Amino acid sequence: MAGMTVEKSDRGGAPILIACAHGTDNLQGRREIDAVRAGIAALRPHLEVLEAYVDVQDPDLVDVVASLPPGRPAVIVPLLLSVGYHVKVDIARAAASRPHTIAALPLGPDPRLAHVLQRRLAEAGVDDGDAVVLAAAGSSDACAAEDVAEIRAVLAELRTGPVRPGFGSKATPSVPDAVADVRGTAGSPVALASYLLAPGYFHDQLAKAGADAVSAPLLPSPVVAEIALARYDDAAARLADGPRREGAPCPRPCSARVSMCVRSGSVQPA
């Protein structure tokens, strides 16, 4: 298939890893996601790694899954920071369309990402006591907001200044509203912690939000490839265990406000 790449051949019989990103028109953003796949392959040389996207770029995830060799197990790893439509619908349906295929959880909210955010703020010259708005892309899914809240809580523990969330779309407060609110109460400079993987449309918009500083996105960072492999390993173990058995309900408060909770087991299509 045109556009599909295999980073390494699989010599050990492990499930294929499909690294599924959102997709972007930003060339630097594309390079950063390419580097994540390369990082995964470097950490696990015998693992077959395929690229796929849910929007903007090719190869499309549906086509990648349809082209897999019959009988080969596969794990779709969302190179996304939160749950939301792409995880619960696009990726879950692609996994459900084929036997022996499972979707892993998204990259967030892994606490290591908060440590990367803190480094990016320091690199942008943001003082530890300055107020920060954690700027996320946003989703109408309640669990996506909970994902961001968990990262905000870890970042707040790493700083002395206040940390508030803000969203690019589909959730409140918006990033500009959060900046204005914090500026009116904090009495200190306001910085944006860019909770985005790579440069692109949403990061470009942060410059217009009225903050005193904007940190760079998370990438490049080896942590992202490490988390992606951890998500792969967890999902591959579930795949080897066979059909999911019902376990304890997810304790997160958002689970009661959504029709599907991906953290109570393997991702199923909405």
C-alpha positions as YAML, in Angstrom:
chain: A
units: angstrom
residues:
- id: 1
  name: MET
  ca: [0.00, 0.00, 0.00]
- id: 2
  name: ALA
  ca: [1.30, 3.44, -0.91]
- id: 3
  name: GLY
  ca: [2.40, 5.48, 2.06]
- id: 4
  name: MET
  ca: [2.65, 2.57, 4.51]
- id: 5
  name: THR
  ca: [6.03, 1.96, 6.09]
- id: 6
  name: VAL
  ca: [7.40, -0.91, 8.11]
- id: 7
  name: GLU
  ca: [10.08, 0.29, 10.49]
- id: 8
  name: LYS
  ca: [11.42, -3.16, 11.39]
- id: 9
  name: SER
  ca: [10.56, -6.72, 10.49]
- id: 10
  name: ASP
  ca: [9.09, -8.95, 13.19]
- id: 11
  name: ARG
  ca: [11.29, -11.95, 13.93]
- id: 12
  name: GLY
  ca: [9.76, -12.96, 17.25]
- id: 13
  name: GLY
  ca: [6.09, -13.46, 16.46]
- id: 14
  name: ALA
  ca: [4.93, -10.55, 18.63]
- id: 15
  name: PRO
  ca: [1.77, -8.69, 17.58]
- id: 16
  name: ILE
  ca: [2.28, -5.99, 14.98]
- id: 17
  name: LEU
  ca: [2.32, -2.51, 16.51]
- id: 18
  name: ILE
  ca: [0.25, 0.02, 14.57]
- id: 19
  name: ALA
  ca: [1.32, 3.47, 15.72]
- id: 20
  name: CYS
  ca: [-1.79, 5.55, 15.02]
- id: 21
  name: ALA
  ca: [-1.50, 9.33, 15.16]
- id: 22
  name: HIS
  ca: [-4.05, 12.04, 14.40]
- id: 23
  name: GLY
  ca: [-2.30, 13.40, 11.32]
- id: 24
  name: THR
  ca: [-1.20, 16.94, 10.50]
- id: 25
  name: ASP
  ca: [-0.34, 19.22, 7.59]
- id: 26
  name: ASN
  ca: [2.57, 20.63, 9.60]
- id: 27
  name: LEU
  ca: [5.82, 19.23, 8.20]
- id: 28
  name: GLN
  ca: [7.69, 19.51, 11.50]
- id: 29
  name: GLY
  ca: [4.80, 17.80, 13.24]
- id: 30
  name: ARG
  ca: [5.00, 14.95, 10.75]
- id: 31
  name: ARG
  ca: [8.73, 14.61, 11.35]
- id: 32
  name: GLU
  ca: [8.20, 14.44, 15.11]
- id: 33
  name: ILE
  ca: [5.65, 11.61, 14.79]
- id: 34
  name: ASP
  ca: [7.97, 9.80, 12.36]
- id: 35
  name: ALA
  ca: [10.67, 10.06, 15.03]
- id: 36
  name: VAL
  ca: [8.37, 8.47, 17.62]
- id: 37
  name: ARG
  ca: [7.92, 5.43, 15.39]
- id: 38
  name: ALA
  ca: [11.66, 5.30, 14.85]
- id: 39
  name: GLY
  ca: [12.16, 5.50, 18.61]
- id: 40
  name: ILE
  ca: [9.77, 2.59, 19.16]
- id: 41
  name: ALA
  ca: [11.63, 0.52, 16.59]
- id: 42
  name: ALA
  ca: [14.98, 1.37, 18.19]
- id: 43
  name: LEU
  ca: [13.76, 0.31, 21.61]
- id: 44
  name: ARG
  ca: [12.25, -2.94, 20.27]
- id: 45
  name: PRO
  ca: [14.26, -3.88, 17.14]
- id: 46
  name: HIS
  ca: [12.41, -7.13, 16.42]
- id: 47
  name: LEU
  ca: [8.97, -5.54, 16.51]
- id: 48
  name: GLU
  ca: [7.08, -4.74, 13.31]
- id: 49
  name: VAL
  ca: [5.90, -1.13, 13.48]
- id: 50
  name: LEU
  ca: [3.39, 0.33, 11.01]
- id: 51
  name: GLU
  ca: [2.21, 3.92, 10.67]
- id: 52
  name: ALA
  ca: [-1.44, 4.93, 10.46]
- id: 53
  name: TYR
  ca: [-3.60, 8.04, 10.91]
- id: 54
  name: VAL
  ca: [-7.21, 8.86, 11.71]
- id: 55
  name: ASP
  ca: [-7.27, 12.19, 9.86]
- id: 56
  name: VAL
  ca: [-5.37, 14.42, 7.39]
- id: 57
  name: GLN
  ca: [-2.60, 11.96, 6.47]
- id: 58
  name: ASP
  ca: [-2.26, 8.60, 4.78]
- id: 59
  name: PRO
  ca: [-2.15, 5.69, 5.30]
- id: 60
  name: ASP
  ca: [-5.59, 5.67, 6.86]
- id: 61
  name: LEU
  ca: [-5.99, 3.39, 9.86]
- id: 62
  name: VAL
  ca: [-8.87, 1.46, 8.29]
- id: 63
  name: ASP
  ca: [-6.74, 0.64, 5.24]
- id: 64
  name: VAL
  ca: [-3.76, -0.38, 7.35]
- id: 65
  name: VAL
  ca: [-5.84, -2.79, 9.43]
- id: 66
  name: ALA
  ca: [-7.50, -4.25, 6.33]
- id: 67
  name: SER
  ca: [-4.10, -4.93, 4.76]
- id: 68
  name: LEU
  ca: [-2.66, -6.92, 7.67]
- id: 69
  name: PRO
  ca: [-1.65, -10.52, 6.97]
- id: 70
  name: PRO
  ca: [-4.42, -12.98, 7.91]
- id: 71
  name: GLY
  ca: [-3.95, -14.50, 11.33]
- id: 72
  name: ARG
  ca: [-1.31, -12.01, 12.51]
- id: 73
  name: PRO
  ca: [-2.25, -10.39, 15.83]
- id: 74
  name: ALA
  ca: [-2.00, -6.62, 16.01]
- id: 75
  name: VAL
  ca: [-2.14, -3.84, 18.59]
- id: 76
  name: ILE
  ca: [-3.22, -0.32, 17.64]
- id: 77
  name: VAL
  ca: [-1.39, 2.18, 19.85]
- id: 78
  name: PRO
  ca: [-2.99, 5.65, 19.81]
- id: 79
  name: LEU
  ca: [-0.31, 8.32, 19.63]
- id: 80
  name: LEU
  ca: [-2.86, 10.58, 21.30]
- id: 81
  name: LEU
  ca: [-2.79, 12.19, 24.73]
- id: 82
  name: SER
  ca: [-6.38, 11.57, 25.84]
- id: 83
  name: VAL
  ca: [-9.41, 9.46, 25.16]
- id: 84
  name: GLY
  ca: [-12.07, 10.91, 22.89]
- id: 85
  name: TYR
  ca: [-13.79, 10.32, 19.58]
- id: 86
  name: HIS
  ca: [-10.72, 9.02, 17.76]
- id: 87
  name: VAL
  ca: [-9.94, 6.49, 20.50]
- id: 88
  name: LYS
  ca: [-13.50, 5.43, 21.29]
- id: 89
  name: VAL
  ca: [-14.85, 5.39, 17.73]
- id: 90
  name: ASP
  ca: [-12.24, 5.43, 14.95]
- id: 91
  name: ILE
  ca: [-9.61, 3.29, 16.63]
- id: 92
  name: ALA
  ca: [-12.03, 1.04, 18.49]
- id: 93
  name: ARG
  ca: [-13.98, 0.26, 15.32]
- id: 94
  name: ALA
  ca: [-10.80, -0.46, 13.39]
- id: 95
  name: ALA
  ca: [-9.72, -2.93, 16.08]
- id: 96
  name: ALA
  ca: [-13.15, -4.57, 16.16]
- id: 97
  name: SER
  ca: [-13.13, -5.02, 12.37]
- id: 98
  name: ARG
  ca: [-10.52, -7.75, 12.48]
- id: 99
  name: PRO
  ca: [-9.88, -10.83, 14.65]
- id: 100
  name: HIS
  ca: [-6.84, -10.87, 16.96]
- id: 101
  name: THR
  ca: [-6.63, -7.07, 16.91]
- id: 102
  name: ILE
  ca: [-6.86, -4.84, 19.96]
- id: 103
  name: ALA
  ca: [-6.58, -1.14, 20.74]
- id: 104
  name: ALA
  ca: [-4.24, 0.07, 23.46]
- id: 105
  name: LEU
  ca: [-4.90, 3.02, 25.72]
- id: 106
  name: PRO
  ca: [-3.73, 6.50, 24.68]
- id: 107
  name: LEU
  ca: [-0.43, 7.94, 25.89]
- id: 108
  name: GLY
  ca: [-1.99, 10.09, 28.60]
- id: 109
  name: PRO
  ca: [-2.37, 10.54, 31.46]
- id: 110
  name: ASP
  ca: [1.06, 9.10, 32.18]
- id: 111
  name: PRO
  ca: [2.81, 11.15, 34.91]
- id: 112
  name: ARG
  ca: [6.01, 11.16, 32.89]
- id: 113
  name: LEU
  ca: [4.32, 13.54, 30.47]
- id: 114
  name: ALA
  ca: [3.91, 16.10, 33.28]
- id: 115
  name: HIS
  ca: [7.66, 15.99, 33.86]
- id: 116
  name: VAL
  ca: [8.23, 16.68, 30.17]
- id: 117
  name: LEU
  ca: [5.81, 19.62, 30.42]
- id: 118
  name: GLN
  ca: [7.78, 21.02, 33.34]
- id: 119
  name: ARG
  ca: [11.01, 20.77, 31.34]
- id: 120
  name: ARG
  ca: [9.40, 22.55, 28.39]
- id: 121
  name: LEU
  ca: [8.24, 25.37, 30.68]
- id: 122
  name: ALA
  ca: [11.76, 25.74, 32.07]
- id: 123
  name: GLU
  ca: [13.16, 25.80, 28.54]
- id: 124
  name: ALA
  ca: [10.73, 28.63, 27.72]
- id: 125
  name: GLY
  ca: [12.06, 30.65, 30.66]
- id: 126
  name: VAL
  ca: [8.97, 30.25, 32.83]
- id: 127
  name: ASP
  ca: [9.66, 30.72, 36.53]
- id: 128
  name: ASP
  ca: [8.52, 27.97, 38.86]
- id: 129
  name: GLY
  ca: [6.15, 30.32, 40.65]
- id: 130
  name: ASP
  ca: [4.47, 31.73, 37.54]
- id: 131
  name: ALA
  ca: [0.87, 30.81, 36.85]
- id: 132
  name: VAL
  ca: [0.40, 28.17, 34.16]
- id: 133
  name: VAL
  ca: [-2.52, 27.19, 31.96]
- id: 134
  name: LEU
  ca: [-2.26, 23.58, 30.83]
- id: 135
  name: ALA
  ca: [-3.36, 23.92, 27.20]
- id: 136
  name: ALA
  ca: [-4.93, 20.75, 25.79]
- id: 137
  name: ALA
  ca: [-6.63, 20.16, 22.45]
- id: 138
  name: GLY
  ca: [-10.00, 19.41, 24.07]
- id: 139
  name: SER
  ca: [-12.82, 16.92, 23.62]
- id: 140
  name: SER
  ca: [-16.50, 16.69, 24.50]
- id: 141
  name: ASP
  ca: [-15.79, 13.36, 26.22]
- id: 142
  name: ALA
  ca: [-15.82, 13.62, 30.01]
- id: 143
  name: CYS
  ca: [-12.99, 11.12, 30.33]
- id: 144
  name: ALA
  ca: [-10.75, 13.29, 28.15]
- id: 145
  name: ALA
  ca: [-11.19, 16.14, 30.64]
- id: 146
  name: GLU
  ca: [-10.35, 13.71, 33.44]
- id: 147
  name: ASP
  ca: [-7.18, 12.70, 31.59]
- id: 148
  name: VAL
  ca: [-6.14, 16.35, 31.45]
- id: 149
  name: ALA
  ca: [-7.08, 16.85, 35.12]
- id: 150
  name: GLU
  ca: [-4.77, 14.02, 36.15]
- id: 151
  name: ILE
  ca: [-1.84, 15.51, 34.22]
- id: 152
  name: ARG
  ca: [-2.64, 18.95, 35.69]
- id: 153
  name: ALA
  ca: [-2.49, 17.51, 39.20]
- id: 154
  name: VAL
  ca: [0.95, 16.00, 38.62]
- id: 155
  name: LEU
  ca: [2.26, 19.19, 37.00]
- id: 156
  name: ALA
  ca: [0.92, 21.23, 39.93]
- id: 157
  name: GLU
  ca: [2.96, 19.08, 42.31]
- id: 158
  name: LEU
  ca: [6.10, 19.93, 40.35]
- id: 159
  name: ARG
  ca: [5.52, 23.69, 40.57]
- id: 160
  name: THR
  ca: [4.87, 26.33, 43.23]
- id: 161
  name: GLY
  ca: [2.61, 28.50, 41.06]
- id: 162
  name: PRO
  ca: [-1.01, 27.70, 40.21]
- id: 163
  name: VAL
  ca: [-1.87, 25.42, 37.27]
- id: 164
  name: ARG
  ca: [-5.23, 25.61, 35.53]
- id: 165
  name: PRO
  ca: [-6.58, 23.70, 32.52]
- id: 166
  name: GLY
  ca: [-7.61, 25.27, 29.23]
- id: 167
  name: PHE
  ca: [-8.85, 23.68, 26.03]
- id: 168
  name: GLY
  ca: [-8.52, 24.39, 22.33]
- id: 169
  name: SER
  ca: [-12.05, 23.23, 21.47]
- id: 170
  name: LYS
  ca: [-15.12, 21.30, 22.64]
- id: 171
  name: ALA
  ca: [-14.45, 21.81, 26.36]
- id: 172
  name: THR
  ca: [-14.35, 24.69, 28.80]
- id: 173
  name: PRO
  ca: [-12.67, 26.87, 29.75]
- id: 174
  name: SER
  ca: [-11.11, 27.79, 26.43]
- id: 175
  name: VAL
  ca: [-7.40, 28.55, 26.54]
- id: 176
  name: PRO
  ca: [-7.90, 32.34, 26.11]
- id: 177
  name: ASP
  ca: [-10.60, 32.38, 28.80]
- id: 178
  name: ALA
  ca: [-8.36, 30.42, 31.19]
- id: 179
  name: VAL
  ca: [-5.48, 32.82, 30.55]
- id: 180
  name: ALA
  ca: [-7.70, 35.84, 31.19]
- id: 181
  name: ASP
  ca: [-9.11, 34.34, 34.36]
- id: 182
  name: VAL
  ca: [-5.71, 33.40, 35.76]
- id: 183
  name: ARG
  ca: [-4.26, 36.79, 34.86]
- id: 184
  name: GLY
  ca: [-7.05, 38.46, 36.81]
- id: 185
  name: THR
  ca: [-6.39, 36.46, 39.97]
- id: 186
  name: ALA
  ca: [-2.80, 35.19, 40.06]
- id: 187
  name: GLY
  ca: [-0.91, 38.49, 40.06]
- id: 188
  name: SER
  ca: [1.99, 36.93, 38.15]
- id: 189
  name: PRO
  ca: [2.94, 36.25, 34.54]
- id: 190
  name: VAL
  ca: [0.85, 33.57, 32.83]
- id: 191
  name: ALA
  ca: [2.43, 30.86, 30.74]
- id: 192
  name: LEU
  ca: [0.92, 28.17, 28.57]
- id: 193
  name: ALA
  ca: [2.11, 24.59, 28.99]
- id: 194
  name: SER
  ca: [1.49, 23.09, 25.58]
- id: 195
  name: TYR
  ca: [-0.06, 19.67, 26.23]
- id: 196
  name: LEU
  ca: [0.27, 18.71, 22.59]
- id: 197
  name: LEU
  ca: [2.54, 16.15, 21.00]
- id: 198
  name: ALA
  ca: [3.88, 18.17, 18.10]
- id: 199
  name: PRO
  ca: [3.62, 21.46, 16.21]
- id: 200
  name: GLY
  ca: [0.44, 21.97, 14.23]
- id: 201
  name: TYR
  ca: [-2.79, 23.92, 14.11]
- id: 202
  name: PHE
  ca: [-3.59, 23.86, 17.83]
- id: 203
  name: HIS
  ca: [-0.10, 24.89, 18.87]
- id: 204
  name: ASP
  ca: [-0.17, 27.76, 16.37]
- id: 205
  name: GLN
  ca: [-3.35, 29.03, 18.03]
- id: 206
  name: LEU
  ca: [-1.71, 29.23, 21.45]
- id: 207
  name: ALA
  ca: [0.29, 32.28, 20.40]
- id: 208
  name: LYS
  ca: [-3.03, 34.16, 20.12]
- id: 209
  name: ALA
  ca: [-4.28, 33.29, 23.61]
- id: 210
  name: GLY
  ca: [-2.71, 36.27, 25.40]
- id: 211
  name: ALA
  ca: [-0.17, 34.43, 27.56]
- id: 212
  name: ASP
  ca: [3.27, 35.80, 28.40]
- id: 213
  name: ALA
  ca: [5.03, 32.61, 27.29]
- id: 214
  name: VAL
  ca: [4.15, 29.45, 25.42]
- id: 215
  name: SER
  ca: [6.11, 26.25, 25.89]
- id: 216
  name: ALA
  ca: [7.07, 23.96, 23.04]
- id: 217
  name: PRO
  ca: [5.08, 20.75, 22.47]
- id: 218
  name: LEU
  ca: [6.09, 17.50, 24.18]
- id: 219
  name: LEU
  ca: [8.06, 16.16, 21.23]
- id: 220
  name: PRO
  ca: [10.87, 15.50, 20.69]
- id: 221
  name: SER
  ca: [11.17, 13.34, 23.80]
- id: 222
  name: PRO
  ca: [12.16, 9.68, 24.18]
- id: 223
  name: VAL
  ca: [9.51, 9.38, 26.87]
- id: 224
  name: VAL
  ca: [6.73, 9.24, 24.27]
- id: 225
  name: ALA
  ca: [8.15, 6.13, 22.57]
- id: 226
  name: GLU
  ca: [8.66, 4.52, 25.99]
- id: 227
  name: ILE
  ca: [5.04, 5.14, 26.96]
- id: 228
  name: ALA
  ca: [3.81, 3.88, 23.59]
- id: 229
  name: LEU
  ca: [5.65, 0.61, 24.14]
- id: 230
  name: ALA
  ca: [4.23, 0.30, 27.65]
- id: 231
  name: ARG
  ca: [0.72, 0.73, 26.22]
- id: 232
  name: TYR
  ca: [1.53, -1.87, 23.56]
- id: 233
  name: ASP
  ca: [2.77, -4.37, 26.14]
- id: 234
  name: ASP
  ca: [-0.34, -3.97, 28.29]
- id: 235
  name: ALA
  ca: [-2.64, -4.45, 25.31]
- id: 236
  name: ALA
  ca: [-0.64, -7.38, 23.94]
- id: 237
  name: ALA
  ca: [-0.98, -9.11, 27.32]
- id: 238
  name: ARG
  ca: [-4.76, -8.62, 27.20]
- id: 239
  name: LEU
  ca: [-4.82, -9.96, 23.66]
- id: 240
  name: ALA
  ca: [-2.91, -13.08, 24.75]
- id: 241
  name: ASP
  ca: [-5.32, -13.60, 27.66]
- id: 242
  name: GLY
  ca: [-8.28, -13.91, 25.29]
- id: 243
  name: PRO
  ca: [-11.74, -12.33, 25.65]
- id: 244
  name: ARG
  ca: [-11.98, -9.74, 28.39]
- id: 245
  name: ARG
  ca: [-13.72, -10.65, 31.59]
- id: 246
  name: GLU
  ca: [-15.64, -8.04, 33.47]
- id: 247
  name: GLY
  ca: [-13.61, -6.69, 36.37]
- id: 248
  name: ALA
  ca: [-14.00, -3.96, 38.93]
- id: 249
  name: PRO
  ca: [-15.63, -0.78, 37.61]
- id: 250
  name: CYS
  ca: [-13.35, 2.10, 36.77]
- id: 251
  name: PRO
  ca: [-13.08, 4.32, 39.86]
- id: 252
  name: ARG
  ca: [-12.60, 7.56, 37.96]
- id: 253
  name: PRO
  ca: [-15.50, 10.03, 38.36]
- id: 254
  name: CYS
  ca: [-15.93, 10.43, 34.59]
- id: 255
  name: SER
  ca: [-16.91, 6.77, 34.12]
- id: 256
  name: ALA
  ca: [-20.50, 7.49, 35.19]
- id: 257
  name: ARG
  ca: [-20.83, 10.27, 32.59]
- id: 258
  name: VAL
  ca: [-19.80, 8.36, 29.46]
- id: 259
  name: SER
  ca: [-21.34, 5.50, 27.50]
- id: 260
  name: MET
  ca: [-18.03, 3.63, 27.22]
- id: 261
  name: CYS
  ca: [-15.09, 3.50, 29.62]
- id: 262
  name: VAL
  ca: [-11.90, 2.35, 27.93]
- id: 263
  name: ARG
  ca: [-10.04, 1.95, 31.22]
- id: 264
  name: SER
  ca: [-12.28, -0.83, 32.50]
- id: 265
  name: GLY
  ca: [-10.82, -3.19, 29.88]
- id: 266
  name: SER
  ca: [-9.83, -3.33, 26.25]
- id: 267
  name: VAL
  ca: [-11.21, -0.58, 24.03]
- id: 268
  name: GLN
  ca: [-14.52, -1.54, 22.42]
- id: 269
  name: PRO
  ca: [-16.29, 0.41, 19.65]
- id: 270
  name: ALA
  ca: [-18.90, 2.98, 20.60]
...
